[in-house]
Amino acid sequence: MTGLATENTLIRNASDVEAFARQCFLASPGEQVGVELEFLVFDRTAPARQVPWTRIAEVLPPLPGGSVVTFEPGGQLELSGPPGPLPDAITRLTADVDAARGALRDAGLVLAGVGLDPLRPAWRQLRLPRYEAMAEFLGRPYGALMMCSTASIQVNLDLGTRPATRWDRTHLLGPVLVAAFANSPLSGSRPCGWMSGRQAVWDRLDRTRTAAVPAGGDPAADWAEYLLDARLMAVREATGSPGNPESSEDARYRPVRDGSTFRDRLAASARPPTLADLTYHATTLFPPVRPRGWLEIRYLDAQHPASWPVCAAVTHALVTDDRAADAALAAAEPCAGMWQRAARRGLADPLLRRAAESCFRAALAALPRLGATPALVCEVAAFANRHVSPGRSPAADLLNLAGGPERRLPDWLAQEGRI
């Protein structure tokens, strides 16, 4: 809609939806990166025990880098770092992760970077109205697992002066990056059959809201069609004032149980939906890449608390640096669309491993141009040597801990993920 539109502006037809979608792709010439980290938290003395989110919140100190602290429905801790140039964004968020990690350690808790809870069953702690509606809509077991047992790294990137180009890059590179950072092979202390079990959980949810948006065409038009054809999860009925720390909003939500889409609502509703309704609907959609005036890259598993900067730096370099992107895309093109294959096999797949090697070489060449510190470049090189070249996604290390007679997974969880 136009810059004068308000949340009460009526959405009367598909053209209004496309106007909204185009606002999500406005060029932004900056080169900021924002990183949102989700972590599972374990009790050092009893890793199989659930940790209440209130216990975590009580011990967190003021964070020196300015990250926003939130909690996911299962009590996962999320740190959303301030956006900025790559070196600043990583420096500030690293300071906050270190501060949170130290405070939790002193309280007998462990910050674990893994994409799917390897030990505990799903247990929902937060009871926000929108979470109630989401849980009813998505069902069990996969809705509960997604809400309560998964953790990711979300990398947010400016659209640049050529939004369609970056949109296409994030999708073409997606399977290779999923494989390179696959880090969730366990559930219930057993192999789940996927190197990225988190991706497998998302794949089993409502595909009208979790499948990739088509890339390669007009991104705004494709996003508009996705918005129209996605099923409605819930309808907001009223909005109150912010409540306690468990709630950032106090709205009432009516679950939608008839399978209707936003397109159906436009055609059938006696009261046309508003811009606020469409905006809320967009927040209930979870494709691998979501446009919001910037690009939310949502397909990356959570990583060890000390190695997440590698994930953010490589993703940023390959999408925003033209020279790196050209080399990476040439290597990744044979893997285009292989989302499931990447999640299931990770870097054990020879095609994905070869593509990942080329992508990491391109990122390593680009990072100094992007202002990355020598230390960060060394971290990326070390990750490539440990995981990419030998074809061992981080998930392979977790599989080793769960296998064999020793079954060291609880010990790993009790020792802050040191392998």
Short mmCIF file of C-alpha atoms in Angstrom, two decimals:
data_model
loop_
_atom_site.label_atom_id
_atom_site.label_comp_id
_atom_site.label_asym_id
_atom_site.label_seq_id
_atom_site.Cartn_x
_atom_site.Cartn_y
_atom_site.Cartn_z
CA MET A 1 0.00 0.00 0.00
CA THR A 2 1.08 3.64 -0.12
CA GLY A 3 3.06 5.35 2.59
CA LEU A 4 -0.20 7.00 3.73
CA ALA A 5 -1.97 3.71 4.36
CA THR A 6 -3.00 2.91 7.91
CA GLU A 7 -3.62 -0.43 9.55
CA ASN A 8 -7.36 0.10 9.01
CA THR A 9 -6.96 0.45 5.24
CA LEU A 10 -9.20 -2.13 3.55
CA ILE A 11 -7.70 -4.86 1.38
CA ARG A 12 -10.33 -5.35 -1.32
CA ASN A 13 -8.63 -7.45 -4.01
CA ALA A 14 -5.48 -9.19 -5.17
CA SER A 15 -4.06 -5.92 -6.48
CA ASP A 16 -4.05 -4.53 -2.94
CA VAL A 17 -2.21 -7.64 -1.76
CA GLU A 18 0.39 -7.16 -4.48
CA ALA A 19 0.81 -3.52 -3.48
CA PHE A 20 1.55 -4.71 0.06
CA ALA A 21 3.98 -7.32 -1.29
CA ARG A 22 5.87 -4.68 -3.28
CA GLN A 23 6.42 -2.70 -0.10
CA CYS A 24 8.28 -5.75 1.21
CA PHE A 25 10.81 -5.48 -1.64
CA LEU A 26 11.70 -1.80 -1.70
CA ALA A 27 15.36 -1.27 -2.48
CA SER A 28 17.53 -0.50 0.55
CA PRO A 29 21.03 0.62 -0.41
CA GLY A 30 22.54 -0.09 3.01
CA GLU A 31 24.63 -3.16 3.78
CA GLN A 32 23.52 -3.95 7.31
CA VAL A 33 23.25 -7.44 8.70
CA GLY A 34 21.11 -8.47 11.63
CA VAL A 35 21.39 -11.83 13.38
CA GLU A 36 18.83 -13.55 15.60
CA LEU A 37 20.10 -16.52 17.60
CA GLU A 38 17.93 -19.14 19.24
CA PHE A 39 19.39 -21.45 21.86
CA LEU A 40 18.12 -24.41 23.82
CA VAL A 41 18.93 -24.17 27.52
CA PHE A 42 19.71 -27.22 29.66
CA ASP A 43 20.19 -27.85 33.37
CA ARG A 44 23.80 -28.93 33.83
CA THR A 45 22.98 -31.46 36.56
CA ALA A 46 19.86 -32.86 34.87
CA PRO A 47 19.99 -32.40 31.07
CA ALA A 48 16.74 -34.33 30.56
CA ARG A 49 14.82 -31.84 32.74
CA GLN A 50 12.97 -28.93 31.17
CA VAL A 51 14.20 -25.48 32.24
CA PRO A 52 11.46 -22.89 32.90
CA TRP A 53 11.93 -19.71 30.91
CA THR A 54 11.46 -17.68 34.09
CA ARG A 55 14.55 -19.30 35.59
CA ILE A 56 16.56 -18.26 32.54
CA ALA A 57 15.21 -14.70 32.57
CA GLU A 58 16.01 -14.26 36.24
CA VAL A 59 19.73 -14.85 35.80
CA LEU A 60 20.35 -12.98 32.56
CA PRO A 61 22.45 -9.84 33.10
CA PRO A 62 22.16 -6.57 31.17
CA LEU A 63 23.61 -7.32 27.77
CA PRO A 64 26.47 -5.02 26.74
CA GLY A 65 25.80 -5.26 22.99
CA GLY A 66 22.17 -4.23 23.15
CA SER A 67 20.52 -7.46 21.99
CA VAL A 68 16.80 -7.88 22.55
CA VAL A 69 15.92 -10.90 24.70
CA THR A 70 12.80 -12.94 23.93
CA PHE A 71 11.63 -16.49 24.50
CA GLU A 72 10.10 -18.98 22.11
CA PRO A 73 7.09 -21.09 23.15
CA GLY A 74 9.20 -23.94 24.55
CA GLY A 75 11.45 -21.62 26.53
CA GLN A 76 14.17 -21.33 23.88
CA LEU A 77 16.23 -18.21 24.49
CA GLU A 78 16.44 -15.79 21.56
CA LEU A 79 18.99 -12.99 21.30
CA SER A 80 18.31 -10.49 18.51
CA GLY A 81 21.41 -8.43 17.91
CA PRO A 82 21.34 -4.81 16.70
CA PRO A 83 21.73 -4.60 12.92
CA GLY A 84 24.88 -2.98 11.56
CA PRO A 85 27.89 -3.56 9.34
CA LEU A 86 29.10 -7.14 9.56
CA PRO A 87 32.03 -6.55 11.98
CA ASP A 88 29.94 -4.44 14.37
CA ALA A 89 26.96 -6.78 14.29
CA ILE A 90 29.11 -9.80 15.12
CA THR A 91 31.14 -7.99 17.79
CA ARG A 92 28.07 -6.76 19.66
CA LEU A 93 26.15 -10.00 19.48
CA THR A 94 29.23 -12.01 20.49
CA ALA A 95 29.53 -9.87 23.61
CA ASP A 96 25.90 -10.60 24.46
CA VAL A 97 26.21 -14.33 23.86
CA ASP A 98 29.30 -14.43 26.09
CA ALA A 99 27.53 -12.48 28.83
CA ALA A 100 24.43 -14.69 28.69
CA ARG A 101 26.48 -17.85 28.52
CA GLY A 102 28.57 -16.89 31.54
CA ALA A 103 25.56 -15.94 33.66
CA LEU A 104 23.75 -19.15 32.80
CA ARG A 105 26.88 -21.18 33.55
CA ASP A 106 27.10 -19.61 37.00
CA ALA A 107 23.46 -20.59 37.59
CA GLY A 108 24.04 -24.21 36.59
CA LEU A 109 22.51 -23.80 33.14
CA VAL A 110 23.95 -24.52 29.71
CA LEU A 111 23.45 -22.57 26.48
CA ALA A 112 23.39 -25.20 23.72
CA GLY A 113 23.54 -24.45 20.02
CA VAL A 114 21.67 -27.26 18.27
CA GLY A 115 18.77 -27.10 15.83
CA LEU A 116 16.47 -29.69 17.43
CA ASP A 117 16.30 -30.74 21.06
CA PRO A 118 18.21 -34.04 21.06
CA LEU A 119 16.96 -35.26 24.42
CA ARG A 120 13.75 -33.76 25.78
CA PRO A 121 10.16 -34.04 24.51
CA ALA A 122 8.29 -30.95 23.34
CA TRP A 123 6.86 -28.95 26.24
CA ARG A 124 5.16 -25.62 25.66
CA GLN A 125 5.66 -22.99 28.33
CA LEU A 126 4.28 -19.78 26.82
CA ARG A 127 0.52 -19.48 26.51
CA LEU A 128 0.05 -16.36 24.42
CA PRO A 129 -3.26 -16.35 22.53
CA ARG A 130 -1.45 -16.47 19.20
CA TYR A 131 0.54 -19.49 20.38
CA GLU A 132 -2.67 -21.21 21.43
CA ALA A 133 -4.07 -20.64 17.93
CA MET A 134 -0.81 -21.77 16.31
CA ALA A 135 -0.66 -24.95 18.38
CA GLU A 136 -4.24 -25.84 17.46
CA PHE A 137 -3.66 -25.13 13.78
CA LEU A 138 -0.34 -26.97 13.38
CA GLY A 139 -1.20 -29.92 15.62
CA ARG A 140 1.00 -32.66 16.99
CA PRO A 141 3.64 -33.92 16.81
CA TYR A 142 5.30 -31.57 14.34
CA GLY A 143 3.60 -28.35 15.37
CA ALA A 144 4.64 -28.94 18.96
CA LEU A 145 8.17 -29.85 17.94
CA MET A 146 8.53 -26.74 15.79
CA MET A 147 7.25 -24.43 18.50
CA CYS A 148 9.01 -25.98 21.48
CA SER A 149 12.02 -28.01 20.36
CA THR A 150 13.68 -26.21 17.46
CA ALA A 151 16.30 -23.47 17.36
CA SER A 152 17.74 -21.56 14.42
CA ILE A 153 19.98 -18.76 13.27
CA GLN A 154 18.12 -16.10 11.34
CA VAL A 155 20.26 -13.82 9.20
CA ASN A 156 18.59 -10.58 8.12
CA LEU A 157 20.06 -8.77 5.11
CA ASP A 158 19.31 -5.51 3.37
CA LEU A 159 17.74 -5.89 -0.06
CA GLY A 160 20.34 -3.66 -1.70
CA THR A 161 19.73 -1.77 -4.91
CA ARG A 162 18.73 -4.97 -6.76
CA PRO A 163 16.25 -6.74 -4.47
CA ALA A 164 15.32 -9.43 -7.00
CA THR A 165 18.96 -10.42 -7.35
CA ARG A 166 19.46 -10.95 -3.64
CA TRP A 167 16.13 -12.72 -3.37
CA ASP A 168 17.21 -15.21 -6.02
CA ARG A 169 20.63 -15.68 -4.42
CA THR A 170 19.20 -16.57 -1.02
CA HIS A 171 17.11 -19.31 -2.61
CA LEU A 172 19.73 -20.75 -4.96
CA LEU A 173 22.28 -20.92 -2.14
CA GLY A 174 19.77 -22.30 0.36
CA PRO A 175 20.29 -26.06 -0.04
CA VAL A 176 24.09 -25.72 0.10
CA LEU A 177 23.94 -23.62 3.25
CA VAL A 178 21.38 -25.96 4.84
CA ALA A 179 23.80 -28.84 4.26
CA ALA A 180 26.89 -26.93 5.42
CA PHE A 181 25.28 -25.92 8.73
CA ALA A 182 23.02 -28.94 9.33
CA ASN A 183 23.12 -29.44 13.09
CA SER A 184 20.05 -31.34 14.28
CA PRO A 185 20.32 -35.11 13.68
CA LEU A 186 18.85 -36.33 16.98
CA SER A 187 15.48 -36.54 18.69
CA GLY A 188 14.77 -38.50 21.83
CA SER A 189 18.52 -39.30 22.04
CA ARG A 190 18.28 -41.23 18.76
CA PRO A 191 19.14 -40.41 15.14
CA CYS A 192 16.07 -39.02 13.40
CA GLY A 193 17.27 -39.93 9.91
CA TRP A 194 18.04 -36.35 8.90
CA MET A 195 21.17 -34.27 9.34
CA SER A 196 18.86 -31.29 9.79
CA GLY A 197 15.95 -32.71 11.73
CA ARG A 198 14.76 -29.15 12.28
CA GLN A 199 14.23 -28.80 8.53
CA ALA A 200 12.39 -32.12 8.51
CA VAL A 201 10.00 -30.81 11.17
CA TRP A 202 9.27 -27.68 9.12
CA ASP A 203 8.80 -29.81 6.00
CA ARG A 204 5.99 -31.74 7.71
CA LEU A 205 3.97 -28.66 8.64
CA ASP A 206 1.41 -26.83 6.49
CA ARG A 207 3.20 -26.51 3.16
CA THR A 208 1.13 -23.47 2.14
CA ARG A 209 3.13 -21.52 4.73
CA THR A 210 6.48 -23.34 4.94
CA ALA A 211 7.37 -24.17 1.32
CA ALA A 212 9.80 -21.87 -0.47
CA VAL A 213 8.33 -18.91 -2.32
CA PRO A 214 9.07 -19.29 -6.05
CA ALA A 215 12.25 -17.50 -7.11
CA GLY A 216 13.53 -16.43 -10.49
CA GLY A 217 10.58 -14.30 -11.52
CA ASP A 218 9.00 -11.12 -10.15
CA PRO A 219 9.56 -11.56 -6.40
CA ALA A 220 6.78 -9.18 -5.33
CA ALA A 221 4.23 -10.86 -7.58
CA ASP A 222 5.33 -14.29 -6.35
CA TRP A 223 5.13 -13.18 -2.71
CA ALA A 224 1.63 -11.77 -3.33
CA GLU A 225 0.46 -15.12 -4.73
CA TYR A 226 2.00 -16.91 -1.75
CA LEU A 227 0.17 -14.58 0.65
CA LEU A 228 -3.10 -15.17 -1.16
CA ASP A 229 -2.82 -18.96 -1.34
CA ALA A 230 -1.57 -19.60 2.21
CA ARG A 231 -4.17 -20.94 4.61
CA LEU A 232 -5.36 -18.63 7.35
CA MET A 233 -4.07 -19.71 10.74
CA ALA A 234 -6.02 -17.33 12.94
CA VAL A 235 -7.95 -14.07 12.76
CA ARG A 236 -7.13 -11.26 15.15
CA GLU A 237 -10.30 -10.04 16.84
CA ALA A 238 -9.08 -7.37 19.26
CA THR A 239 -5.89 -5.76 20.45
CA GLY A 240 -5.16 -4.76 24.01
CA SER A 241 -2.16 -3.28 25.74
CA PRO A 242 1.16 -5.09 26.23
CA GLY A 243 1.16 -7.46 29.17
CA ASN A 244 3.78 -9.27 31.20
CA PRO A 245 7.21 -10.40 29.93
CA GLU A 246 5.56 -13.54 28.58
CA SER A 247 3.51 -11.45 26.16
CA SER A 248 4.45 -8.78 23.67
CA GLU A 249 0.83 -8.43 22.57
CA ASP A 250 -2.54 -8.98 24.18
CA ALA A 251 -4.77 -9.67 21.20
CA ARG A 252 -7.56 -12.22 20.92
CA TYR A 253 -7.25 -14.76 18.14
CA ARG A 254 -9.91 -16.96 16.57
CA PRO A 255 -8.40 -20.10 15.04
CA VAL A 256 -9.43 -20.77 11.45
CA ARG A 257 -10.36 -24.42 11.08
CA ASP A 258 -11.96 -24.63 7.63
CA GLY A 259 -8.77 -24.56 5.51
CA SER A 260 -9.65 -21.25 3.90
CA THR A 261 -6.93 -19.07 2.39
CA PHE A 262 -6.48 -15.33 2.37
CA ARG A 263 -7.77 -15.38 -1.21
CA ASP A 264 -10.93 -17.11 0.02
CA ARG A 265 -11.38 -14.44 2.67
CA LEU A 266 -11.14 -11.70 0.07
CA ALA A 267 -13.81 -13.39 -2.04
CA ALA A 268 -16.22 -14.38 0.70
CA SER A 269 -15.92 -11.91 3.53
CA ALA A 270 -18.72 -9.43 4.03
CA ARG A 271 -16.13 -7.29 5.79
CA PRO A 272 -12.98 -6.92 3.73
CA PRO A 273 -9.78 -7.62 5.65
CA THR A 274 -7.62 -4.68 6.62
CA LEU A 275 -3.96 -3.94 6.14
CA ALA A 276 -3.48 -5.01 9.78
CA ASP A 277 -5.10 -8.37 8.97
CA LEU A 278 -2.82 -8.90 5.98
CA THR A 279 0.26 -7.84 7.95
CA TYR A 280 -0.60 -10.32 10.69
CA HIS A 281 -1.25 -13.07 8.14
CA ALA A 282 2.24 -12.47 6.71
CA THR A 283 3.78 -12.99 10.17
CA THR A 284 2.21 -16.47 10.35
CA LEU A 285 3.97 -17.60 7.17
CA PHE A 286 7.37 -19.26 7.50
CA PRO A 287 9.01 -19.85 4.12
CA PRO A 288 12.79 -20.42 4.07
CA VAL A 289 13.23 -16.77 3.05
CA ARG A 290 10.67 -14.14 4.03
CA PRO A 291 10.64 -10.54 2.75
CA ARG A 292 9.86 -7.78 5.25
CA GLY A 293 11.58 -4.75 3.75
CA TRP A 294 14.71 -6.82 4.25
CA LEU A 295 15.37 -10.53 3.72
CA GLU A 296 14.87 -12.94 6.61
CA ILE A 297 16.95 -16.05 5.93
CA ARG A 298 15.29 -18.67 8.10
CA TYR A 299 16.70 -22.00 6.93
CA LEU A 300 19.83 -22.26 9.11
CA ASP A 301 20.13 -24.57 12.12
CA ALA A 302 21.36 -23.13 15.41
CA GLN A 303 25.11 -23.51 15.86
CA HIS A 304 27.47 -23.89 18.81
CA PRO A 305 27.56 -20.64 20.84
CA ALA A 306 31.17 -20.08 19.79
CA SER A 307 30.75 -20.77 16.06
CA TRP A 308 27.56 -19.00 15.01
CA PRO A 309 29.55 -16.05 13.54
CA VAL A 310 30.78 -18.37 10.78
CA CYS A 311 27.20 -19.04 9.71
CA ALA A 312 26.29 -15.35 9.67
CA ALA A 313 29.48 -14.24 7.93
CA VAL A 314 29.35 -16.83 5.14
CA THR A 315 25.67 -16.17 4.42
CA HIS A 316 26.20 -12.40 4.36
CA ALA A 317 29.25 -12.64 2.10
CA LEU A 318 27.67 -14.94 -0.48
CA VAL A 319 24.48 -12.89 -0.80
CA THR A 320 25.82 -9.33 -0.69
CA ASP A 321 29.24 -9.52 -2.37
CA ASP A 322 28.80 -9.72 -6.15
CA ARG A 323 32.09 -11.48 -6.87
CA ALA A 324 31.51 -14.05 -4.19
CA ALA A 325 27.92 -14.55 -5.32
CA ASP A 326 28.93 -15.20 -8.93
CA ALA A 327 31.36 -17.93 -7.92
CA ALA A 328 29.03 -19.43 -5.32
CA LEU A 329 25.99 -19.50 -7.59
CA ALA A 330 27.91 -21.24 -10.35
CA ALA A 331 28.78 -23.97 -7.87
CA ALA A 332 25.35 -24.10 -6.22
CA GLU A 333 23.24 -24.16 -9.37
CA PRO A 334 23.32 -27.99 -9.72
CA CYS A 335 21.88 -28.17 -6.18
CA ALA A 336 19.01 -25.75 -6.79
CA GLY A 337 15.79 -26.88 -5.14
CA MET A 338 17.43 -29.75 -3.23
CA TRP A 339 16.04 -28.62 0.13
CA GLN A 340 15.04 -32.10 1.33
CA ARG A 341 18.19 -33.77 0.04
CA ALA A 342 20.33 -31.19 1.81
CA ALA A 343 18.43 -31.58 5.07
CA ARG A 344 18.53 -35.37 4.95
CA ARG A 345 22.15 -35.93 3.89
CA GLY A 346 24.00 -32.74 4.69
CA LEU A 347 27.57 -32.59 3.46
CA ALA A 348 27.74 -36.37 3.19
CA ASP A 349 26.19 -35.80 -0.23
CA PRO A 350 29.13 -35.40 -2.66
CA LEU A 351 27.35 -32.87 -4.87
CA LEU A 352 26.46 -30.64 -1.94
CA ARG A 353 29.94 -30.99 -0.42
CA ARG A 354 31.64 -29.88 -3.64
CA ALA A 355 29.30 -26.92 -3.93
CA ALA A 356 29.90 -25.99 -0.29
CA GLU A 357 33.67 -26.07 -0.80
CA SER A 358 33.38 -23.57 -3.64
CA CYS A 359 31.00 -21.39 -1.63
CA PHE A 360 33.32 -21.26 1.35
CA ARG A 361 36.27 -20.38 -0.87
CA ALA A 362 34.24 -17.53 -2.33
CA ALA A 363 33.20 -16.34 1.13
CA LEU A 364 36.75 -16.44 2.44
CA ALA A 365 37.89 -14.25 -0.47
CA ALA A 366 35.03 -11.79 0.10
CA LEU A 367 35.12 -11.37 3.86
CA PRO A 368 38.17 -9.06 3.98
CA ARG A 369 36.42 -6.84 1.41
CA LEU A 370 33.43 -6.70 3.75
CA GLY A 371 35.51 -5.59 6.73
CA ALA A 372 35.67 -8.92 8.51
CA THR A 373 38.41 -9.20 11.09
CA PRO A 374 41.32 -11.60 10.52
CA ALA A 375 40.06 -13.61 13.48
CA LEU A 376 36.67 -14.10 11.85
CA VAL A 377 38.25 -15.12 8.55
CA CYS A 378 40.31 -17.68 10.46
CA GLU A 379 37.16 -19.02 12.13
CA VAL A 380 35.51 -19.48 8.74
CA ALA A 381 38.60 -21.25 7.40
CA ALA A 382 38.73 -23.52 10.45
CA PHE A 383 35.04 -24.43 10.03
CA ALA A 384 35.68 -25.24 6.37
CA ASN A 385 38.62 -27.46 7.27
CA ARG A 386 36.73 -29.27 10.00
CA HIS A 387 33.36 -29.70 8.32
CA VAL A 388 33.21 -28.76 4.65
CA SER A 389 36.32 -30.33 3.14
CA PRO A 390 35.81 -33.73 4.84
CA GLY A 391 32.05 -33.66 4.14
CA ARG A 392 31.02 -33.65 7.80
CA SER A 393 28.18 -31.30 8.69
CA PRO A 394 28.19 -30.29 12.38
CA ALA A 395 25.44 -32.88 12.80
CA ALA A 396 28.02 -35.63 12.33
CA ASP A 397 29.66 -34.70 15.63
CA LEU A 398 26.34 -35.01 17.45
CA LEU A 399 25.68 -38.39 15.87
CA ASN A 400 29.02 -39.60 17.24
CA LEU A 401 28.00 -38.50 20.73
CA ALA A 402 24.73 -40.40 20.58
CA GLY A 403 26.20 -43.60 19.13
CA GLY A 404 28.39 -46.27 20.55
CA PRO A 405 28.39 -47.81 24.01
CA GLU A 406 29.37 -44.62 25.85
CA ARG A 407 26.45 -42.46 24.62
CA ARG A 408 28.06 -39.18 25.63
CA LEU A 409 25.19 -36.88 24.66
CA PRO A 410 24.11 -35.99 28.25
CA ASP A 411 27.74 -35.24 29.14
CA TRP A 412 28.03 -32.96 26.10
CA LEU A 413 24.87 -31.09 27.11
CA ALA A 414 26.24 -30.67 30.63
CA GLN A 415 29.52 -29.20 29.36
CA GLU A 416 28.25 -26.34 27.19
CA GLY A 417 28.51 -28.27 23.96
CA ARG A 418 32.29 -28.69 24.00
CA ILE A 419 33.16 -31.56 21.70
#
